[in-house]
GROMACS .gro file of C-alpha atoms in nm:
model
  385
    1UNK     CA    1   0.000   0.000   0.000
    2UNK     CA    2   0.141   0.337  -0.098
    3UNK     CA    3   0.191   0.603   0.166
    4UNK     CA    4  -0.035   0.896   0.084
    5UNK     CA    5   0.142   1.221  -0.009
    6UNK     CA    6   0.072   1.490   0.247
    7UNK     CA    7   0.111   1.850   0.141
    8UNK     CA    8   0.321   2.055   0.383
    9UNK     CA    9   0.163   2.337   0.572
   10UNK     CA   10   0.208   2.615   0.317
   11UNK     CA   11   0.181   2.887   0.577
   12UNK     CA   12   0.450   2.728   0.792
   13UNK     CA   13   0.685   2.685   0.493
   14UNK     CA   14   0.638   3.049   0.392
   15UNK     CA   15   0.712   3.160   0.748
   16UNK     CA   16   1.030   2.951   0.764
   17UNK     CA   17   1.149   3.081   0.426
   18UNK     CA   18   1.077   3.434   0.537
   19UNK     CA   19   1.276   3.382   0.857
   20UNK     CA   20   1.566   3.233   0.661
   21UNK     CA   21   1.560   3.527   0.422
   22UNK     CA   22   1.561   3.771   0.715
   23UNK     CA   23   1.862   3.593   0.870
   24UNK     CA   24   2.053   3.600   0.542
   25UNK     CA   25   1.990   3.972   0.495
   26UNK     CA   26   2.089   4.047   0.854
   27UNK     CA   27   2.390   3.817   0.821
   28UNK     CA   28   2.508   3.995   0.508
   29UNK     CA   29   2.491   4.320   0.700
   30UNK     CA   30   2.686   4.166   0.989
   31UNK     CA   31   2.957   4.040   0.752
   32UNK     CA   32   3.014   4.392   0.621
   33UNK     CA   33   3.099   4.496   0.979
   34UNK     CA   34   3.386   4.242   0.998
   35UNK     CA   35   3.706   4.424   0.908
   36UNK     CA   36   3.955   4.153   0.997
   37UNK     CA   37   3.956   3.805   1.150
   38UNK     CA   38   4.201   3.833   1.436
   39UNK     CA   39   4.370   3.518   1.567
   40UNK     CA   40   4.673   3.452   1.786
   41UNK     CA   41   4.647   3.786   1.965
   42UNK     CA   42   4.832   3.706   2.289
   43UNK     CA   43   5.136   3.940   2.298
   44UNK     CA   44   5.461   3.771   2.198
   45UNK     CA   45   5.802   3.854   2.055
   46UNK     CA   46   6.019   3.684   1.796
   47UNK     CA   47   6.334   3.561   1.970
   48UNK     CA   48   6.488   3.311   1.727
   49UNK     CA   49   6.460   3.250   1.354
   50UNK     CA   50   6.602   2.984   1.123
   51UNK     CA   51   6.497   2.931   0.762
   52UNK     CA   52   6.113   2.925   0.769
   53UNK     CA   53   6.099   2.856   1.143
   54UNK     CA   54   6.020   3.127   1.398
   55UNK     CA   55   6.039   3.089   1.775
   56UNK     CA   56   5.819   3.322   1.980
   57UNK     CA   57   5.827   3.406   2.350
   58UNK     CA   58   5.495   3.508   2.503
   59UNK     CA   59   5.498   3.822   2.716
   60UNK     CA   60   5.403   3.757   3.074
   61UNK     CA   61   5.195   4.043   3.215
   62UNK     CA   62   5.185   3.888   3.560
   63UNK     CA   63   5.447   3.698   3.758
   64UNK     CA   64   5.623   3.386   3.632
   65UNK     CA   65   5.571   3.131   3.906
   66UNK     CA   66   5.702   2.822   3.725
   67UNK     CA   67   6.079   2.857   3.691
   68UNK     CA   68   6.106   2.601   3.409
   69UNK     CA   69   6.003   2.744   3.068
   70UNK     CA   70   5.763   2.554   2.840
   71UNK     CA   71   5.824   2.508   2.468
   72UNK     CA   72   5.502   2.437   2.275
   73UNK     CA   73   5.555   2.220   1.966
   74UNK     CA   74   5.262   2.212   1.726
   75UNK     CA   75   5.203   1.984   1.426
   76UNK     CA   76   5.349   2.068   1.086
   77UNK     CA   77   5.016   2.030   0.908
   78UNK     CA   78   4.825   2.311   1.083
   79UNK     CA   79   4.895   2.651   1.233
   80UNK     CA   80   4.994   2.685   1.598
   81UNK     CA   81   4.758   2.976   1.669
   82UNK     CA   82   4.483   2.721   1.738
   83UNK     CA   83   4.614   2.739   2.096
   84UNK     CA   84   4.535   3.111   2.099
   85UNK     CA   85   4.237   3.125   1.865
   86UNK     CA   86   4.061   3.402   2.053
   87UNK     CA   87   4.107   3.565   2.396
   88UNK     CA   88   3.829   3.374   2.575
   89UNK     CA   89   3.928   3.039   2.422
   90UNK     CA   90   4.304   3.038   2.454
   91UNK     CA   91   4.513   2.770   2.622
   92UNK     CA   92   4.808   3.007   2.587
   93UNK     CA   93   4.643   3.293   2.776
   94UNK     CA   94   4.514   3.052   3.037
   95UNK     CA   95   4.860   2.909   3.106
   96UNK     CA   96   5.010   3.259   3.116
   97UNK     CA   97   4.756   3.354   3.379
   98UNK     CA   98   4.876   3.055   3.582
   99UNK     CA   99   5.232   3.184   3.583
  100UNK     CA  100   5.384   2.977   3.304
  101UNK     CA  101   5.676   3.098   3.091
  102UNK     CA  102   5.577   3.004   2.735
  103UNK     CA  103   5.755   2.972   2.402
  104UNK     CA  104   5.600   2.842   2.080
  105UNK     CA  105   5.735   2.726   1.743
  106UNK     CA  106   5.591   2.855   1.418
  107UNK     CA  107   5.711   2.608   1.153
  108UNK     CA  108   5.618   2.845   0.870
  109UNK     CA  109   5.514   2.759   0.515
  110UNK     CA  110   5.753   2.523   0.329
  111UNK     CA  111   5.840   2.598  -0.033
  112UNK     CA  112   6.016   2.395  -0.302
  113UNK     CA  113   6.344   2.488  -0.135
  114UNK     CA  114   6.238   2.274   0.163
  115UNK     CA  115   6.134   1.961  -0.027
  116UNK     CA  116   6.427   1.756   0.107
  117UNK     CA  117   6.376   1.835   0.476
  118UNK     CA  118   6.351   1.514   0.680
  119UNK     CA  119   6.250   1.410   1.031
  120UNK     CA  120   6.617   1.447   1.114
  121UNK     CA  121   6.611   1.812   1.006
  122UNK     CA  122   6.298   1.893   1.203
  123UNK     CA  123   6.387   1.706   1.524
  124UNK     CA  124   6.767   1.696   1.548
  125UNK     CA  125   6.793   2.030   1.370
  126UNK     CA  126   6.519   2.288   1.419
  127UNK     CA  127   6.360   2.153   1.738
  128UNK     CA  128   6.695   2.089   1.905
  129UNK     CA  129   6.814   2.439   1.815
  130UNK     CA  130   6.503   2.594   1.971
  131UNK     CA  131   6.548   2.390   2.288
  132UNK     CA  132   6.914   2.492   2.312
  133UNK     CA  133   6.827   2.858   2.257
  134UNK     CA  134   6.577   2.852   2.545
  135UNK     CA  135   6.815   2.659   2.771
  136UNK     CA  136   7.094   2.906   2.710
  137UNK     CA  137   6.891   3.227   2.740
  138UNK     CA  138   6.699   3.119   3.052
  139UNK     CA  139   6.996   2.946   3.219
  140UNK     CA  140   6.803   2.619   3.254
  141UNK     CA  141   6.976   2.288   3.186
  142UNK     CA  142   6.636   2.137   3.113
  143UNK     CA  143   6.307   2.278   2.985
  144UNK     CA  144   5.949   2.153   2.961
  145UNK     CA  145   5.817   2.027   2.627
  146UNK     CA  146   5.446   2.040   2.542
  147UNK     CA  147   5.377   1.871   2.209
  148UNK     CA  148   5.044   1.888   2.027
  149UNK     CA  149   4.920   1.622   1.781
  150UNK     CA  150   5.211   1.542   1.542
  151UNK     CA  151   5.412   1.791   1.747
  152UNK     CA  152   5.355   1.561   2.044
  153UNK     CA  153   5.501   1.271   1.846
  154UNK     CA  154   5.801   1.490   1.761
  155UNK     CA  155   5.834   1.591   2.128
  156UNK     CA  156   5.825   1.227   2.240
  157UNK     CA  157   6.092   1.135   1.986
  158UNK     CA  158   6.303   1.433   2.092
  159UNK     CA  159   6.270   1.347   2.461
  160UNK     CA  160   6.386   0.993   2.390
  161UNK     CA  161   6.688   1.124   2.199
  162UNK     CA  162   6.776   1.409   2.438
  163UNK     CA  163   6.642   1.316   2.784
  164UNK     CA  164   6.914   1.529   2.945
  165UNK     CA  165   6.750   1.842   2.802
  166UNK     CA  166   6.386   1.779   2.899
  167UNK     CA  167   6.255   1.839   3.251
  168UNK     CA  168   5.893   1.731   3.192
  169UNK     CA  169   5.711   1.605   2.884
  170UNK     CA  170   5.347   1.684   2.803
  171UNK     CA  171   5.189   1.519   2.500
  172UNK     CA  172   4.842   1.623   2.389
  173UNK     CA  173   4.628   1.420   2.143
  174UNK     CA  174   4.948   1.283   1.991
  175UNK     CA  175   4.982   0.954   1.799
  176UNK     CA  176   5.245   0.699   1.900
  177UNK     CA  177   5.100   0.354   1.827
  178UNK     CA  178   4.996   0.368   1.462
  179UNK     CA  179   4.870   0.009   1.445
  180UNK     CA  180   4.510   0.108   1.526
  181UNK     CA  181   4.242   0.136   1.261
  182UNK     CA  182   3.998   0.323   1.487
  183UNK     CA  183   4.020   0.639   1.276
  184UNK     CA  184   3.979   0.673   0.899
  185UNK     CA  185   4.304   0.868   0.879
  186UNK     CA  186   4.494   0.570   1.016
  187UNK     CA  187   4.321   0.328   0.778
  188UNK     CA  188   4.381   0.548   0.474
  189UNK     CA  189   4.745   0.618   0.556
  190UNK     CA  190   4.827   0.248   0.574
  191UNK     CA  191   4.732   0.211   0.207
  192UNK     CA  192   4.866   0.543   0.080
  193UNK     CA  193   5.136   0.537  -0.186
  194UNK     CA  194   5.368   0.782  -0.013
  195UNK     CA  195   5.637   0.751  -0.280
  196UNK     CA  196   5.400   0.845  -0.563
  197UNK     CA  197   5.259   1.133  -0.359
  198UNK     CA  198   5.596   1.282  -0.269
  199UNK     CA  199   5.762   1.217  -0.603
  200UNK     CA  200   5.475   1.397  -0.775
  201UNK     CA  201   5.443   1.705  -0.554
  202UNK     CA  202   5.781   1.728  -0.371
  203UNK     CA  203   5.609   1.973  -0.134
  204UNK     CA  204   5.258   1.841  -0.074
  205UNK     CA  205   5.006   2.130  -0.098
  206UNK     CA  206   4.819   2.217   0.219
  207UNK     CA  207   4.489   2.228   0.028
  208UNK     CA  208   4.544   1.869  -0.092
  209UNK     CA  209   4.588   1.742   0.264
  210UNK     CA  210   4.307   1.958   0.398
  211UNK     CA  211   4.063   1.803   0.151
  212UNK     CA  212   4.155   1.466   0.296
  213UNK     CA  213   4.091   1.581   0.652
  214UNK     CA  214   3.750   1.724   0.555
  215UNK     CA  215   3.652   1.391   0.401
  216UNK     CA  216   3.703   1.216   0.735
  217UNK     CA  217   3.368   1.364   0.845
  218UNK     CA  218   3.217   1.487   0.517
  219UNK     CA  219   2.869   1.582   0.635
  220UNK     CA  220   2.973   1.749   0.959
  221UNK     CA  221   3.272   1.937   0.816
  222UNK     CA  222   3.135   2.027   0.472
  223UNK     CA  223   2.759   2.077   0.514
  224UNK     CA  224   2.629   2.075   0.869
  225UNK     CA  225   2.858   2.347   1.003
  226UNK     CA  226   2.742   2.590   0.734
  227UNK     CA  227   2.379   2.512   0.808
  228UNK     CA  228   2.446   2.568   1.178
  229UNK     CA  229   2.614   2.897   1.090
  230UNK     CA  230   2.271   3.038   1.008
  231UNK     CA  231   2.191   3.026   1.379
  232UNK     CA  232   2.475   3.266   1.462
  233UNK     CA  233   2.504   3.478   1.150
  234UNK     CA  234   2.316   3.770   1.306
  235UNK     CA  235   2.547   3.786   1.609
  236UNK     CA  236   2.879   3.951   1.520
  237UNK     CA  237   3.080   3.795   1.803
  238UNK     CA  238   2.948   3.444   1.741
  239UNK     CA  239   3.002   3.488   1.369
  240UNK     CA  240   3.362   3.595   1.435
  241UNK     CA  241   3.413   3.279   1.640
  242UNK     CA  242   3.295   3.074   1.343
  243UNK     CA  243   3.516   3.268   1.098
  244UNK     CA  244   3.824   3.229   1.319
  245UNK     CA  245   3.781   2.854   1.313
  246UNK     CA  246   3.730   2.860   0.936
  247UNK     CA  247   4.045   3.065   0.892
  248UNK     CA  248   4.246   2.811   1.092
  249UNK     CA  249   4.098   2.511   0.908
  250UNK     CA  250   4.190   2.646   0.565
  251UNK     CA  251   4.525   2.796   0.667
  252UNK     CA  252   4.712   2.473   0.596
  253UNK     CA  253   5.087   2.482   0.523
  254UNK     CA  254   5.235   2.253   0.262
  255UNK     CA  255   5.444   1.958   0.379
  256UNK     CA  256   5.812   1.893   0.305
  257UNK     CA  257   5.799   1.578   0.095
  258UNK     CA  258   6.083   1.375   0.245
  259UNK     CA  259   5.963   1.434   0.601
  260UNK     CA  260   5.608   1.331   0.513
  261UNK     CA  261   5.736   1.028   0.321
  262UNK     CA  262   5.920   0.897   0.626
  263UNK     CA  263   5.637   0.983   0.866
  264UNK     CA  264   5.383   0.790   0.657
  265UNK     CA  265   5.604   0.490   0.577
  266UNK     CA  266   5.784   0.451   0.911
  267UNK     CA  267   5.502   0.548   1.145
  268UNK     CA  268   5.159   0.491   0.988
  269UNK     CA  269   5.267   0.194   0.777
  270UNK     CA  270   5.562   0.047   0.966
  271UNK     CA  271   5.467   0.144   1.324
  272UNK     CA  272   5.841   0.162   1.388
  273UNK     CA  273   5.820   0.405   1.680
  274UNK     CA  274   5.658   0.159   1.922
  275UNK     CA  275   5.867  -0.126   1.783
  276UNK     CA  276   6.188   0.056   1.868
  277UNK     CA  277   6.291   0.061   1.502
  278UNK     CA  278   6.240   0.427   1.406
  279UNK     CA  279   6.563   0.591   1.296
  280UNK     CA  280   6.596   0.969   1.302
  281UNK     CA  281   6.924   1.075   1.150
  282UNK     CA  282   7.177   0.817   1.260
  283UNK     CA  283   7.003   0.736   1.591
  284UNK     CA  284   6.736   0.479   1.674
  285UNK     CA  285   6.453   0.610   1.895
  286UNK     CA  286   6.400   0.411   2.215
  287UNK     CA  287   6.094   0.534   2.406
  288UNK     CA  288   6.233   0.376   2.724
  289UNK     CA  289   6.474   0.670   2.728
  290UNK     CA  290   6.181   0.893   2.824
  291UNK     CA  291   6.271   0.896   3.192
  292UNK     CA  292   6.135   1.241   3.279
  293UNK     CA  293   5.779   1.286   3.417
  294UNK     CA  294   5.514   1.236   3.147
  295UNK     CA  295   5.164   1.383   3.119
  296UNK     CA  296   4.989   1.209   2.828
  297UNK     CA  297   4.655   1.370   2.734
  298UNK     CA  298   4.407   1.207   2.499
  299UNK     CA  299   4.056   1.306   2.387
  300UNK     CA  300   3.789   1.041   2.433
  301UNK     CA  301   3.597   1.147   2.118
  302UNK     CA  302   3.898   1.223   1.898
  303UNK     CA  303   3.830   1.135   1.530
  304UNK     CA  304   4.180   1.238   1.409
  305UNK     CA  305   4.402   1.077   1.673
  306UNK     CA  306   4.200   0.803   1.844
  307UNK     CA  307   4.278   0.715   2.209
  308UNK     CA  308   4.416   0.378   2.095
  309UNK     CA  309   4.700   0.564   1.921
  310UNK     CA  310   4.785   0.779   2.224
  311UNK     CA  311   4.737   0.570   2.538
  312UNK     CA  312   5.004   0.301   2.469
  313UNK     CA  313   5.282   0.557   2.521
  314UNK     CA  314   5.250   0.520   2.897
  315UNK     CA  315   5.341   0.152   2.873
  316UNK     CA  316   5.645   0.219   2.654
  317UNK     CA  317   5.831   0.490   2.846
  318UNK     CA  318   6.097   0.444   3.112
  319UNK     CA  319   5.959   0.685   3.371
  320UNK     CA  320   5.761   0.585   3.677
  321UNK     CA  321   5.600   0.930   3.700
  322UNK     CA  322   5.349   0.901   3.416
  323UNK     CA  323   4.996   1.037   3.411
  324UNK     CA  324   4.729   0.940   3.159
  325UNK     CA  325   4.469   1.215   3.134
  326UNK     CA  326   4.136   1.164   2.962
  327UNK     CA  327   3.969   1.473   2.817
  328UNK     CA  328   3.595   1.432   2.759
  329UNK     CA  329   3.575   1.580   2.414
  330UNK     CA  330   3.716   1.583   2.063
  331UNK     CA  331   4.045   1.673   1.898
  332UNK     CA  332   3.968   2.045   1.862
  333UNK     CA  333   3.780   2.070   2.190
  334UNK     CA  334   4.106   2.007   2.374
  335UNK     CA  335   4.218   2.354   2.264
  336UNK     CA  336   3.907   2.569   2.243
  337UNK     CA  337   3.636   2.396   2.448
  338UNK     CA  338   3.505   2.544   2.771
  339UNK     CA  339   3.620   2.235   2.962
  340UNK     CA  340   3.966   2.289   2.825
  341UNK     CA  341   3.978   2.640   2.970
  342UNK     CA  342   3.814   2.556   3.304
  343UNK     CA  343   3.967   2.216   3.376
  344UNK     CA  344   4.250   2.108   3.148
  345UNK     CA  345   4.465   2.422   3.153
  346UNK     CA  346   4.461   2.460   3.535
  347UNK     CA  347   4.536   2.089   3.582
  348UNK     CA  348   4.819   2.105   3.328
  349UNK     CA  349   4.964   2.408   3.505
  350UNK     CA  350   4.946   2.242   3.845
  351UNK     CA  351   5.113   1.927   3.712
  352UNK     CA  352   5.404   2.130   3.573
  353UNK     CA  353   5.439   2.346   3.884
  354UNK     CA  354   5.460   2.041   4.108
  355UNK     CA  355   5.735   1.892   3.895
  356UNK     CA  356   5.931   2.213   3.869
  357UNK     CA  357   5.975   2.228   4.245
  358UNK     CA  358   5.765   2.547   4.272
  359UNK     CA  359   5.497   2.577   4.538
  360UNK     CA  360   5.397   2.938   4.480
  361UNK     CA  361   5.085   2.867   4.280
  362UNK     CA  362   4.952   2.570   4.476
  363UNK     CA  363   4.696   2.763   4.680
  364UNK     CA  364   4.575   2.951   4.373
  365UNK     CA  365   4.533   2.631   4.175
  366UNK     CA  366   4.346   2.459   4.456
  367UNK     CA  367   4.097   2.743   4.451
  368UNK     CA  368   4.058   2.732   4.074
  369UNK     CA  369   3.716   2.588   4.001
  370UNK     CA  370   3.747   2.237   3.863
  371UNK     CA  371   4.123   2.254   3.816
  372UNK     CA  372   4.247   2.071   4.122
  373UNK     CA  373   3.955   1.827   4.120
  374UNK     CA  374   4.022   1.730   3.760
  375UNK     CA  375   4.392   1.701   3.833
  376UNK     CA  376   4.329   1.462   4.122
  377UNK     CA  377   4.110   1.251   3.897
  378UNK     CA  378   4.386   1.233   3.639
  379UNK     CA  379   4.636   1.129   3.906
  380UNK     CA  380   4.417   0.831   3.987
  381UNK     CA  381   4.449   0.728   3.623
  382UNK     CA  382   4.827   0.720   3.651
  383UNK     CA  383   4.974   0.418   3.484
  384UNK     CA  384   5.117   0.149   3.704
  385UNK     CA  385   5.491   0.162   3.759
   0.00000   0.00000   0.00000
């Protein structure tokens, strides 16, 4: 039996179309009021530069209460200002308010001149030079490393190669065990012809890679978000929030071919890092050499770096002081979500203060809503020695 066709309520449809038209007109007016999309606005100064790389030092308006500086290492594939997307959703500003001394690497935009850069160049070269600069200028034998996503993988590798230079290691939504197939990115990368890709492009265009990331969640990332935008298009501040995120998503640097070739073949396809077979330069990376305190943060709903790729690190390192921290959210929520600002940043700050030998901020952190409580919960998740 055929289902009878029911005509929609014409009056209701006309009302909805009228409301949509009103929103679009108002939204167009709102867009004309947007002069610039400001991102990464926390004050900072350029302190070191090498080739495309720039190292910035954030200006501390208050008092530095953690004597060990923190170097933030972001992924090569996206821009580091995600950590300071806007003033009210900024891990950077939050950590500065908790007395941290912060530096951050801007990897820049590779060109054809950089096509032959390798993991060795990025880790034993650029990253090591930044660490040494901070050590020398701050008179610290060791500094803290905080690595994000692929930058967390780099930071873990670096800490295994240079444990004498790292005081504490923080990894955030970073892949280490690439054997999982929980995420589409991991499944695709295992079957990718890295040689054909690199030999064709030499420097892989950022737009090419970004298209791949958008296809991981095609409806949500290509259609739904623009439909949802209609709900905020009349509000200038909410619209700016949306546009800031869009700017970051499509501001994708190209990738040095030789580095990407090795990362895909040795990590995604060979899983050599957890096997103890990854070679960077002339040295083999042994994760057991990570003997400094480790805070390993993963996002429970991460579609880019699934928990199964992050959590195994705690079983592979040589330190007894290792904390596994679960963030209830997704890959991007770790940086810009309200929980990130209220809970994760204070807990991260407290963890670093405790391991720097500084007590000055303890009382403040204990009074920070949610910070200490979340930190205690994460301590209970500490991996067994």
